[in-house]
Amino acid sequence: FIDPFRLCLLQALDARKHGAEIRTYCEVIDFEVNDKDEIKGVVFYNRVSGATESVKTQVVVNAAGPWAHKVAKSADDKLPIRLNKGAHVIFDRRIVNVGVTVKAIDGRWIYLFPHENTTLLGTTALDTWEDPDTLVASFDEIEYLLQSMETVLPSIREARIIRTMTGVRPLVPEWKVPEGKVTRGYQIVDHGENGGKKGLLSFLGGKLVTCRHMAEAVTDLVGTKLGKEVACTTHEQPLPGNEDDVDIIALSKEYDISLHALERMRARRGTEMVKVLELTKEHPEWKTTICTCEPIIEAEIRVAIREEFPQTLNDLRRRIRLGTGPCQGTFCTYKAAAILAEELDLPGDDFLVDILDFRAERWKGIRQSMRGEQLAQEELAQGMYCCVGNLDQSDVDYDLKPWEEGC
Ligand SMILES: Cc1cc2nc3c(=O)[nH]c(=O)nc-3n(C[C@H](O)[C@H](O)[C@H](O)COP(=O)(O)OP(=O)(O)OC[C@H]3O[C@@H](n4cnc5c(N)ncnc54)[C@H](O)[C@@H]3O)c2cc1C
C-alpha cells in the first residue's frame, strides 16, 4: 500500500530539488487573460499571509482533482466532471497481514488491507454533488462495508474502529453509465483546443497509482507548448530517499534508537533518514518518542518542520503520520504543538488554535464511527484535552484569519 501523503510530498521535494518553487496554502482564484483568450498569469490567495498575489505564466496545469471544475470556472471555462465519493473504515492495528477482497451486497469488490500500523476497509463509491471539503462517511457506508466483510471475517465487528476517511474521485464525466463502469483512466483537457482559454490544461480522472505517469504526460505537453521538446525522465529517477536500501540494524546500534522506530522512519524517509539521525548526535534529547503509536521521535518532527514546509499540526500529520494511530493524537498533540510553536516561533494563542483545529479535523472522521471500545477511547481523549489540558476553558484571544472574516 502506498502512503499517498508521503508520495505527494516526495514528488514536491524532488521538484524543488530541480528548481520548482512550492507554495502551499495558495488558492488559485483568478486568471490573467489577454484579448486573444490566452492565459498570461495566475492570481492566487495566500492563506498564510492573507495577501492576493500573482505569477506570470503562459501555461497552467489544473490538477485540482474534485475542485478542478471550480478552478476552470474561475477562468470562465466549463469543465464537466463526475464526482464520486468514497469512504474507508480504519482499524486501530493490523487486524490482517494480507489483503482480503470480497464482493459486497451489490456485487462490488471491497477490500481489507493492512496499511502502515492500521488496517483499511474500503471502499464505497457514490456519485456526489456535495462540497468535497465537508463530506464525511455516513452510517450506511460504514454498515455496507462491515456487513460485506463480515461474510468472510465474522469477527470484524470486534475490532476497534478508530475513524473513517472520506475522499472524492474526480472522474471523467461519462453519462448514463453506472458508477462502477466509469473509466478510472484519465484525460488531459486542453481548454484552448475546445474553445476555452489557451494555455489552460485540466486533468480529469486518474488514479494514485498512475499519478507519476499522468505528471509525465502533462509535463511533455507543457514542454511542447513552450517549444521545449525534451521528454520527461522522472520514471527513470528514484524519489528522494529511494536511491538505496538502509541497514537499520546497524543504525539502531550506532544511534541507540529502537529498531521499531527506525523501521517506521525508513518507510517514510529511506536514505534521507540519516538527516534525522545526525540531528540526534547534536541533540541526544531529541531521541525522545513524541508520537508513540507510529512511533515518531522529536528529531524527525524537527526535520519535517525545517524541510517539509508544514504550517500546522494537520500538515505534520500528513507529512509523518503524527496522530494517525490508535490514540488519534490523544498523547502527542500537545508535545508536537510545542515543538512546532518553537520552530516556527508561533504565539501562544496560535498554539492553542492549532490544537483545536487538529482535534476538529480528526473529529470529522471519528464522530460517525464511534462504537464499542472506541467510545471509551474518546472519553479518555476528552479527559486529556478538557481536564488535563483545560482546552475547553482556555481563553483564546483569536483574531479571525483573513479568509474567515464574514463567515
Ligand atoms: C476513497 C478513495 C479510494 C481510492 N483508492 C485508490 C486506490 O486504491 N488506488 C489508486 O490508485 N487511486 C485511488 N483513489 C483515487 C485517487 O486517490 C484519486 O484519483 C486522487 O486522489 C486524485 O488526485 P488529484 O491529485 O487529482 O486530486 P486531489 O488529491 O484531490 O488533489 C487536488 C488538490 O488540489 C488542491 N486545490 C483545490 N482547489 C484549488 C485551488 N483553487 N487552488 C490551488 N489548489 C487547489 C486541493 O487542495 C488538493 O490538494 C481513491 C480515491 C478515493 C476517493
Short mmCIF file of C-alpha atoms and ligand atoms in Angstrom, two decimals:
data_model
loop_
_atom_site.label_atom_id
_atom_site.label_comp_id
_atom_site.label_asym_id
_atom_site.label_seq_id
_atom_site.Cartn_x
_atom_site.Cartn_y
_atom_site.Cartn_z
CA PHE A 1 0.00 0.00 0.00
CA ILE A 2 1.29 3.46 -0.89
CA ASP A 3 1.48 6.28 1.68
CA PRO A 4 -0.32 8.86 -0.51
CA PHE A 5 0.73 11.85 1.59
CA ARG A 6 4.38 10.85 1.54
CA LEU A 7 4.32 10.13 -2.20
CA CYS A 8 2.86 13.58 -2.82
CA LEU A 9 5.44 15.23 -0.57
CA LEU A 10 8.40 13.35 -2.08
CA GLN A 11 7.33 14.47 -5.54
CA ALA A 12 7.18 18.07 -4.31
CA LEU A 13 10.60 17.78 -2.64
CA ASP A 14 12.03 16.26 -5.81
CA ALA A 15 10.55 19.06 -7.91
CA ARG A 16 12.03 21.63 -5.53
CA LYS A 17 15.42 19.94 -5.88
CA HIS A 18 15.09 20.53 -9.62
CA GLY A 19 14.23 24.22 -9.28
CA ALA A 20 10.47 24.29 -8.60
CA GLU A 21 9.02 26.66 -6.03
CA ILE A 22 6.47 25.00 -3.73
CA ARG A 23 3.70 27.33 -2.48
CA THR A 24 1.34 25.61 -0.06
CA TYR A 25 -1.81 27.35 1.24
CA CYS A 26 -2.10 29.31 -2.01
CA GLU A 27 -5.53 29.10 -3.61
CA VAL A 28 -5.97 29.91 -7.29
CA ILE A 29 -8.81 32.42 -7.50
CA ASP A 30 -8.45 34.03 -10.92
CA PHE A 31 -6.51 34.09 -14.19
CA GLU A 32 -4.92 36.87 -16.17
CA VAL A 33 -6.08 36.51 -19.78
CA ASN A 34 -5.34 38.73 -22.80
CA ASP A 35 -7.83 39.74 -25.52
CA LYS A 36 -6.88 36.63 -27.56
CA ASP A 37 -8.11 34.39 -24.72
CA GLU A 38 -4.54 33.39 -23.90
CA ILE A 39 -3.58 32.73 -20.27
CA LYS A 40 -0.95 35.21 -19.12
CA GLY A 41 -0.92 34.67 -15.39
CA VAL A 42 -2.50 33.15 -12.30
CA VAL A 43 -3.92 35.08 -9.36
CA PHE A 44 -3.90 33.32 -6.02
CA TYR A 45 -4.85 33.99 -2.45
CA ASN A 46 -2.11 33.28 0.08
CA ARG A 47 -3.95 31.87 3.09
CA VAL A 48 -0.93 32.28 5.37
CA SER A 49 -0.14 35.93 4.69
CA GLY A 50 -3.67 36.94 3.67
CA ALA A 51 -2.25 38.59 0.53
CA THR A 52 -3.51 38.22 -3.02
CA GLU A 53 -0.56 37.53 -5.30
CA SER A 54 0.02 36.63 -8.93
CA VAL A 55 2.59 34.94 -11.17
CA LYS A 56 3.12 35.35 -14.90
CA THR A 57 2.81 32.19 -16.96
CA GLN A 58 1.71 31.00 -20.39
CA VAL A 59 0.59 27.52 -19.37
CA VAL A 60 -1.37 26.38 -16.31
CA VAL A 61 -1.95 22.75 -15.29
CA ASN A 62 -5.17 22.47 -13.34
CA ALA A 63 -4.66 19.38 -11.15
CA ALA A 64 -7.22 20.39 -8.53
CA GLY A 65 -8.93 16.96 -8.51
CA PRO A 66 -12.56 17.25 -7.34
CA TRP A 67 -12.21 21.06 -7.35
CA ALA A 68 -10.89 21.16 -10.95
CA HIS A 69 -14.22 22.39 -12.36
CA LYS A 70 -14.18 25.28 -9.86
CA VAL A 71 -10.68 26.31 -10.92
CA ALA A 72 -11.78 26.14 -14.58
CA LYS A 73 -14.78 28.31 -13.67
CA SER A 74 -12.50 31.00 -12.29
CA ALA A 75 -11.07 31.18 -15.83
CA ASP A 76 -14.69 31.45 -17.10
CA ASP A 77 -14.35 27.96 -18.63
CA LYS A 78 -16.52 24.89 -18.14
CA LEU A 79 -15.12 21.51 -17.10
CA PRO A 80 -17.78 18.78 -16.83
CA ILE A 81 -16.73 16.27 -14.16
CA ARG A 82 -18.28 13.29 -12.35
CA LEU A 83 -17.62 13.48 -8.62
CA ASN A 84 -17.62 10.18 -6.77
CA LYS A 85 -17.48 9.84 -3.01
CA GLY A 86 -15.50 7.02 -1.38
CA ALA A 87 -15.15 6.12 2.29
CA HIS A 88 -12.79 3.88 4.24
CA VAL A 89 -13.11 2.48 7.74
CA ILE A 90 -9.81 2.42 9.67
CA PHE A 91 -8.96 -0.08 12.42
CA ASP A 92 -6.53 0.54 15.27
CA ARG A 93 -3.95 -2.06 14.25
CA ARG A 94 -3.06 -4.65 11.65
CA ILE A 95 -6.02 -6.98 12.10
CA VAL A 96 -4.84 -8.79 8.95
CA ASN A 97 -1.39 -9.13 7.48
CA VAL A 98 -2.63 -9.99 3.99
CA GLY A 99 -5.16 -8.30 1.74
CA VAL A 100 -8.71 -9.73 1.72
CA THR A 101 -11.17 -8.95 -1.08
CA VAL A 102 -14.84 -9.82 -1.11
CA LYS A 103 -17.95 -8.95 -3.11
CA ALA A 104 -20.34 -6.61 -1.31
CA ILE A 105 -24.15 -6.86 -1.24
CA ASP A 106 -24.37 -5.02 -4.57
CA GLY A 107 -21.70 -7.16 -6.26
CA ARG A 108 -18.91 -4.56 -5.98
CA TRP A 109 -15.49 -5.68 -4.81
CA ILE A 110 -14.38 -4.29 -1.48
CA TYR A 111 -11.13 -4.92 0.39
CA LEU A 112 -9.46 -5.14 3.78
CA PHE A 113 -5.78 -4.24 3.66
CA PRO A 114 -3.04 -3.73 6.26
CA HIS A 115 -1.83 -0.14 5.88
CA GLU A 116 1.15 1.14 7.90
CA ASN A 117 0.25 0.31 11.54
CA THR A 118 -3.50 0.18 10.83
CA THR A 119 -5.95 -1.70 8.59
CA LEU A 120 -8.18 -0.15 5.93
CA LEU A 121 -11.62 -1.42 4.97
CA GLY A 122 -12.86 0.15 1.78
CA THR A 123 -14.28 1.44 -0.21
CA THR A 124 -17.66 2.84 -1.10
CA ALA A 125 -18.34 4.60 -4.40
CA LEU A 126 -21.26 7.01 -4.67
CA ASP A 127 -21.97 9.81 -7.11
CA THR A 128 -21.96 13.06 -5.17
CA TRP A 129 -22.87 16.70 -5.73
CA GLU A 130 -21.78 17.86 -2.28
CA ASP A 131 -18.82 20.05 -1.37
CA PRO A 132 -15.74 17.74 -1.10
CA ASP A 133 -14.50 19.83 1.84
CA THR A 134 -17.42 18.91 4.07
CA LEU A 135 -18.14 15.28 3.13
CA VAL A 136 -17.96 12.61 5.85
CA ALA A 137 -18.69 8.86 5.79
CA SER A 138 -22.33 8.03 6.52
CA PHE A 139 -23.67 5.34 8.87
CA ASP A 140 -24.91 3.47 5.76
CA GLU A 141 -21.46 3.42 4.19
CA ILE A 142 -19.87 2.05 7.37
CA GLU A 143 -22.54 -0.67 7.69
CA TYR A 144 -22.25 -1.54 3.98
CA LEU A 145 -18.52 -2.17 4.39
CA LEU A 146 -18.77 -4.03 7.72
CA GLN A 147 -21.66 -6.23 6.62
CA SER A 148 -19.87 -7.23 3.43
CA MET A 149 -16.53 -8.05 5.06
CA GLU A 150 -18.36 -9.89 7.86
CA THR A 151 -19.34 -12.61 5.35
CA VAL A 152 -15.72 -13.81 5.23
CA LEU A 153 -14.39 -12.37 8.51
CA PRO A 154 -17.18 -12.85 11.09
CA SER A 155 -15.16 -11.29 13.94
CA ILE A 156 -14.64 -7.97 12.17
CA ARG A 157 -17.11 -6.12 14.41
CA GLU A 158 -14.99 -6.98 17.45
CA ALA A 159 -12.07 -4.98 16.03
CA ARG A 160 -11.74 -1.35 17.13
CA ILE A 161 -12.60 1.26 14.51
CA ILE A 162 -10.59 4.42 15.14
CA ARG A 163 -12.07 6.57 12.41
CA THR A 164 -13.31 6.83 8.86
CA MET A 165 -11.73 8.62 5.94
CA THR A 166 -13.63 10.12 3.03
CA GLY A 167 -12.43 11.34 -0.34
CA VAL A 168 -13.86 12.34 -3.70
CA ARG A 169 -12.75 10.87 -7.03
CA PRO A 170 -12.67 13.41 -9.87
CA LEU A 171 -13.93 11.05 -12.58
CA VAL A 172 -14.26 11.55 -16.32
CA PRO A 173 -17.90 12.68 -16.90
CA GLU A 174 -19.36 9.59 -18.60
CA TRP A 175 -23.17 9.83 -18.64
CA LYS A 176 -25.85 7.12 -18.44
CA VAL A 177 -23.22 4.70 -17.17
CA PRO A 178 -23.36 3.12 -13.69
CA GLU A 179 -20.64 4.35 -11.37
CA GLY A 180 -18.71 1.04 -11.44
CA LYS A 181 -18.43 1.16 -15.23
CA VAL A 182 -16.98 4.69 -15.41
CA THR A 183 -13.38 4.61 -16.58
CA ARG A 184 -10.65 5.08 -13.98
CA GLY A 185 -8.41 6.25 -16.80
CA TYR A 186 -7.57 9.93 -17.20
CA GLN A 187 -7.93 12.75 -19.71
CA ILE A 188 -5.95 15.94 -20.14
CA VAL A 189 -8.41 18.58 -21.31
CA ASP A 190 -6.73 21.27 -23.43
CA HIS A 191 -9.18 24.14 -22.95
CA GLY A 192 -7.69 26.10 -25.88
CA GLU A 193 -8.50 23.20 -28.23
CA ASN A 194 -12.12 23.22 -27.03
CA GLY A 195 -12.95 26.89 -27.44
CA GLY A 196 -11.73 27.84 -23.95
CA LYS A 197 -8.70 29.63 -22.57
CA LYS A 198 -5.48 28.92 -24.46
CA GLY A 199 -2.76 27.59 -22.17
CA LEU A 200 -5.11 26.03 -19.61
CA LEU A 201 -4.80 22.23 -19.23
CA SER A 202 -7.06 20.31 -16.83
CA PHE A 203 -6.85 16.77 -15.51
CA LEU A 204 -9.93 14.58 -15.23
CA GLY A 205 -9.91 11.07 -13.74
CA GLY A 206 -6.78 9.08 -13.00
CA LYS A 207 -5.57 7.08 -10.04
CA LEU A 208 -2.92 7.49 -7.41
CA VAL A 209 -1.00 4.60 -8.98
CA THR A 210 -0.92 6.40 -12.33
CA CYS A 211 -0.11 9.88 -10.99
CA ARG A 212 3.57 9.76 -11.98
CA HIS A 213 2.63 8.73 -15.50
CA MET A 214 -0.02 11.48 -15.63
CA ALA A 215 2.52 14.06 -14.47
CA GLU A 216 4.96 12.97 -17.16
CA ALA A 217 2.32 13.15 -19.88
CA VAL A 218 1.29 16.67 -18.93
CA THR A 219 4.91 17.81 -18.49
CA ASP A 220 5.67 16.67 -22.04
CA LEU A 221 2.59 18.55 -23.28
CA VAL A 222 3.64 21.71 -21.43
CA GLY A 223 7.12 21.32 -22.95
CA THR A 224 5.63 21.12 -26.43
CA LYS A 225 3.51 24.23 -25.81
CA LEU A 226 6.58 26.13 -24.61
CA GLY A 227 8.63 24.89 -27.57
CA LYS A 228 10.87 22.66 -25.42
CA GLU A 229 10.76 19.16 -26.86
CA VAL A 230 12.61 17.37 -24.06
CA ALA A 231 10.97 14.14 -22.89
CA CYS A 232 10.31 13.87 -19.17
CA THR A 233 12.57 11.28 -17.50
CA THR A 234 11.13 11.06 -13.99
CA HIS A 235 10.22 7.38 -14.48
CA GLU A 236 13.95 6.65 -14.53
CA GLN A 237 14.73 8.66 -11.39
CA PRO A 238 14.11 7.43 -7.83
CA LEU A 239 12.32 9.81 -5.49
CA PRO A 240 14.43 11.36 -2.69
CA GLY A 241 15.48 8.70 -0.20
CA ASN A 242 14.78 5.78 -2.52
CA GLU A 243 18.21 5.64 -4.10
CA ASP A 244 19.36 2.74 -1.93
CA ASP A 245 18.33 0.45 0.93
CA VAL A 246 19.19 1.26 4.55
CA ASP A 247 20.67 -1.11 7.13
CA ILE A 248 18.51 -0.21 10.13
CA ILE A 249 20.06 -2.91 12.34
CA ALA A 250 23.45 -1.21 12.05
CA LEU A 251 21.87 2.25 12.51
CA SER A 252 19.98 1.08 15.59
CA LYS A 253 23.27 0.07 17.22
CA GLU A 254 25.11 3.20 16.08
CA TYR A 255 22.48 5.71 17.25
CA ASP A 256 20.92 3.71 20.10
CA ILE A 257 17.37 4.09 18.77
CA SER A 258 14.85 1.24 18.74
CA LEU A 259 14.59 -0.91 15.60
CA HIS A 260 10.83 -0.36 15.56
CA ALA A 261 11.20 3.44 15.40
CA LEU A 262 13.88 3.13 12.71
CA GLU A 263 11.82 0.71 10.64
CA ARG A 264 8.95 3.21 10.54
CA MET A 265 11.35 6.10 9.84
CA ARG A 266 12.89 4.15 6.95
CA ALA A 267 9.43 3.60 5.46
CA ARG A 268 8.90 7.37 5.45
CA ARG A 269 12.38 8.62 4.51
CA GLY A 270 14.62 5.87 3.14
CA THR A 271 18.23 7.06 2.93
CA GLU A 272 17.13 10.58 3.94
CA MET A 273 16.59 9.29 7.50
CA VAL A 274 20.29 9.90 8.09
CA LYS A 275 19.46 13.63 8.39
CA VAL A 276 17.23 12.85 11.37
CA LEU A 277 19.82 10.60 12.96
CA GLU A 278 22.61 13.15 12.52
CA LEU A 279 20.48 15.69 14.39
CA THR A 280 20.33 13.33 17.38
CA LYS A 281 24.14 13.47 17.62
CA GLU A 282 23.89 17.20 18.29
CA HIS A 283 20.74 16.83 20.43
CA PRO A 284 20.57 13.37 22.04
CA GLU A 285 17.46 14.55 23.95
CA TRP A 286 15.58 14.66 20.61
CA LYS A 287 15.58 10.86 20.52
CA THR A 288 12.51 11.15 22.76
CA THR A 289 9.44 9.49 21.26
CA ILE A 290 6.69 12.07 20.72
CA CYS A 291 4.06 10.01 18.88
CA THR A 292 4.14 6.55 20.45
CA CYS A 293 1.62 4.97 18.05
CA GLU A 294 3.67 5.49 14.90
CA PRO A 295 6.35 5.93 16.57
CA ILE A 296 7.99 9.29 15.79
CA ILE A 297 10.96 10.78 17.63
CA GLU A 298 11.40 14.51 18.25
CA ALA A 299 14.32 14.85 15.81
CA GLU A 300 12.12 13.66 12.93
CA ILE A 301 9.45 16.21 13.79
CA ARG A 302 12.10 18.94 13.73
CA VAL A 303 13.48 17.80 10.36
CA ALA A 304 9.94 17.66 8.94
CA ILE A 305 9.24 21.21 10.16
CA ARG A 306 12.52 22.55 8.78
CA GLU A 307 12.43 20.84 5.39
CA GLU A 308 8.87 19.82 4.52
CA PHE A 309 7.06 23.17 4.87
CA PRO A 310 4.31 22.30 7.40
CA GLN A 311 2.37 25.23 8.87
CA THR A 312 0.11 23.31 11.24
CA LEU A 313 -0.29 20.07 13.19
CA ASN A 314 -2.55 18.80 10.42
CA ASP A 315 0.33 19.31 8.00
CA LEU A 316 2.61 17.35 10.33
CA ARG A 317 0.01 14.58 10.34
CA ARG A 318 0.15 14.46 6.55
CA ARG A 319 3.97 14.60 6.50
CA ILE A 320 4.86 11.96 9.10
CA ARG A 321 1.55 10.35 10.20
CA LEU A 322 1.62 12.18 13.55
CA GLY A 323 -1.59 11.41 15.47
CA THR A 324 -2.92 8.84 12.98
CA GLY A 325 -2.52 5.78 15.21
CA PRO A 326 -4.82 4.09 17.73
CA CYS A 327 -4.84 7.06 20.17
CA GLN A 328 -5.61 9.54 17.34
CA GLY A 329 -3.39 12.23 18.81
CA THR A 330 -4.53 11.91 22.42
CA PHE A 331 -0.97 11.81 23.73
CA CYS A 332 1.23 13.51 21.12
CA THR A 333 -0.66 16.64 20.09
CA TYR A 334 0.43 18.94 22.92
CA LYS A 335 4.05 17.84 22.68
CA ALA A 336 4.18 18.20 18.90
CA ALA A 337 2.38 21.58 19.04
CA ALA A 338 5.04 22.87 21.45
CA ILE A 339 7.82 21.79 19.06
CA LEU A 340 6.01 23.38 16.10
CA ALA A 341 5.48 26.61 18.05
CA GLU A 342 9.16 26.74 18.98
CA GLU A 343 10.42 26.01 15.46
CA LEU A 344 8.00 28.45 13.75
CA ASP A 345 8.05 30.98 16.59
CA LEU A 346 4.26 30.89 16.99
CA PRO A 347 2.48 32.90 19.70
CA GLY A 348 0.64 31.00 22.48
CA ASP A 349 -2.86 31.55 21.09
CA ASP A 350 -1.88 30.16 17.68
CA PHE A 351 -0.58 27.12 19.52
CA LEU A 352 -3.99 26.51 21.15
CA VAL A 353 -5.97 27.22 17.98
CA ASP A 354 -3.78 24.77 16.10
CA ILE A 355 -4.58 22.04 18.64
CA LEU A 356 -8.30 22.82 18.34
CA ASP A 357 -8.07 22.70 14.52
CA PHE A 358 -6.27 19.37 14.69
CA ARG A 359 -8.91 17.88 17.01
CA ALA A 360 -11.74 19.25 14.82
CA GLU A 361 -10.22 17.66 11.72
CA ARG A 362 -9.80 14.29 13.47
CA TRP A 363 -13.34 14.52 14.85
CA LYS A 364 -14.77 14.72 11.30
CA GLY A 365 -13.71 11.11 10.76
CA ILE A 366 -14.21 9.84 14.32
CA ARG A 367 -17.73 11.04 15.17
CA GLN A 368 -19.83 8.78 12.95
CA SER A 369 -17.69 5.66 13.50
CA MET A 370 -17.75 5.70 17.31
CA ARG A 371 -18.91 2.42 18.76
CA GLY A 372 -17.70 -0.26 21.20
CA GLU A 373 -14.28 0.33 22.71
CA GLN A 374 -13.72 3.48 20.69
CA LEU A 375 -16.30 5.27 22.87
CA ALA A 376 -14.07 4.73 25.91
CA GLN A 377 -11.06 5.92 23.92
CA GLU A 378 -12.87 9.15 23.06
CA GLU A 379 -13.80 9.66 26.72
CA LEU A 380 -10.10 9.39 27.52
CA ALA A 381 -9.19 11.86 24.76
CA GLN A 382 -11.81 14.30 26.04
CA GLY A 383 -10.44 13.90 29.57
CA MET A 384 -6.91 14.63 28.36
CA TYR A 385 -7.88 17.74 26.42
CA CYS A 386 -10.51 19.22 28.72
CA CYS A 387 -9.48 18.12 32.22
CA VAL A 388 -5.70 17.87 31.94
CA GLY A 389 -5.16 20.39 29.13
CA ASN A 390 -8.08 22.65 30.15
CA LEU A 391 -8.65 23.27 26.45
CA ASP A 392 -12.41 23.84 26.78
CA GLN A 393 -11.80 26.62 29.32
CA SER A 394 -8.88 28.30 27.59
CA ASP A 395 -9.42 31.96 26.91
CA VAL A 396 -8.08 32.10 23.38
CA ASP A 397 -7.57 35.59 22.05
CA TYR A 398 -8.25 34.64 18.47
CA ASP A 399 -8.04 37.08 15.58
CA LEU A 400 -10.05 35.94 12.57
CA LYS A 401 -7.81 34.89 9.71
CA PRO A 402 -8.39 37.00 6.56
CA TRP A 403 -10.33 34.20 4.81
CA GLU A 404 -12.59 33.66 7.85
CA GLU A 405 -13.87 37.23 8.02
CA GLY A 406 -17.55 37.43 7.15
CA CYS A 407 -18.08 33.69 7.85
C1 LIG B 1 -11.98 6.53 -1.33
C2 LIG B 1 -10.97 6.57 -2.43
C3 LIG B 1 -10.17 5.46 -2.66
C4 LIG B 1 -9.22 5.47 -3.66
N1 LIG B 1 -8.43 4.38 -3.82
C5 LIG B 1 -7.46 4.39 -4.74
C6 LIG B 1 -6.59 3.29 -4.88
O1 LIG B 1 -6.70 2.29 -4.18
N2 LIG B 1 -5.62 3.37 -5.83
C7 LIG B 1 -5.47 4.46 -6.62
O2 LIG B 1 -4.57 4.46 -7.44
N3 LIG B 1 -6.29 5.53 -6.52
C8 LIG B 1 -7.28 5.52 -5.60
N4 LIG B 1 -8.12 6.59 -5.46
C9 LIG B 1 -8.04 7.67 -6.44
C10 LIG B 1 -7.02 8.71 -6.12
O3 LIG B 1 -6.83 8.87 -4.75
C11 LIG B 1 -7.53 10.00 -6.74
O4 LIG B 1 -7.59 9.80 -8.11
C12 LIG B 1 -6.60 11.11 -6.46
O5 LIG B 1 -6.61 11.43 -5.09
C13 LIG B 1 -6.99 12.35 -7.21
O6 LIG B 1 -5.81 13.03 -7.18
P1 LIG B 1 -5.75 14.51 -7.62
O7 LIG B 1 -4.33 14.94 -7.41
O8 LIG B 1 -6.36 14.65 -8.97
O9 LIG B 1 -6.73 15.27 -6.61
P2 LIG B 1 -6.54 15.55 -5.07
O10 LIG B 1 -5.68 14.52 -4.43
O11 LIG B 1 -7.92 15.74 -4.52
O12 LIG B 1 -5.74 16.91 -5.04
C14 LIG B 1 -6.29 18.11 -5.52
C15 LIG B 1 -5.54 19.24 -4.85
O13 LIG B 1 -5.92 20.47 -5.44
C16 LIG B 1 -5.98 21.44 -4.41
N5 LIG B 1 -6.85 22.55 -4.84
C17 LIG B 1 -8.19 22.57 -4.98
N6 LIG B 1 -8.61 23.78 -5.39
C18 LIG B 1 -7.51 24.55 -5.52
C19 LIG B 1 -7.28 25.92 -5.90
N7 LIG B 1 -8.28 26.73 -6.24
N8 LIG B 1 -6.00 26.39 -5.88
C20 LIG B 1 -4.96 25.58 -5.53
N9 LIG B 1 -5.12 24.28 -5.18
C21 LIG B 1 -6.37 23.78 -5.17
C22 LIG B 1 -6.54 20.70 -3.22
O14 LIG B 1 -6.23 21.36 -2.01
C23 LIG B 1 -5.83 19.36 -3.35
O15 LIG B 1 -4.61 19.38 -2.65
C24 LIG B 1 -9.08 6.61 -4.47
C25 LIG B 1 -9.89 7.74 -4.24
C26 LIG B 1 -10.82 7.72 -3.23
C27 LIG B 1 -11.67 8.94 -3.01
#
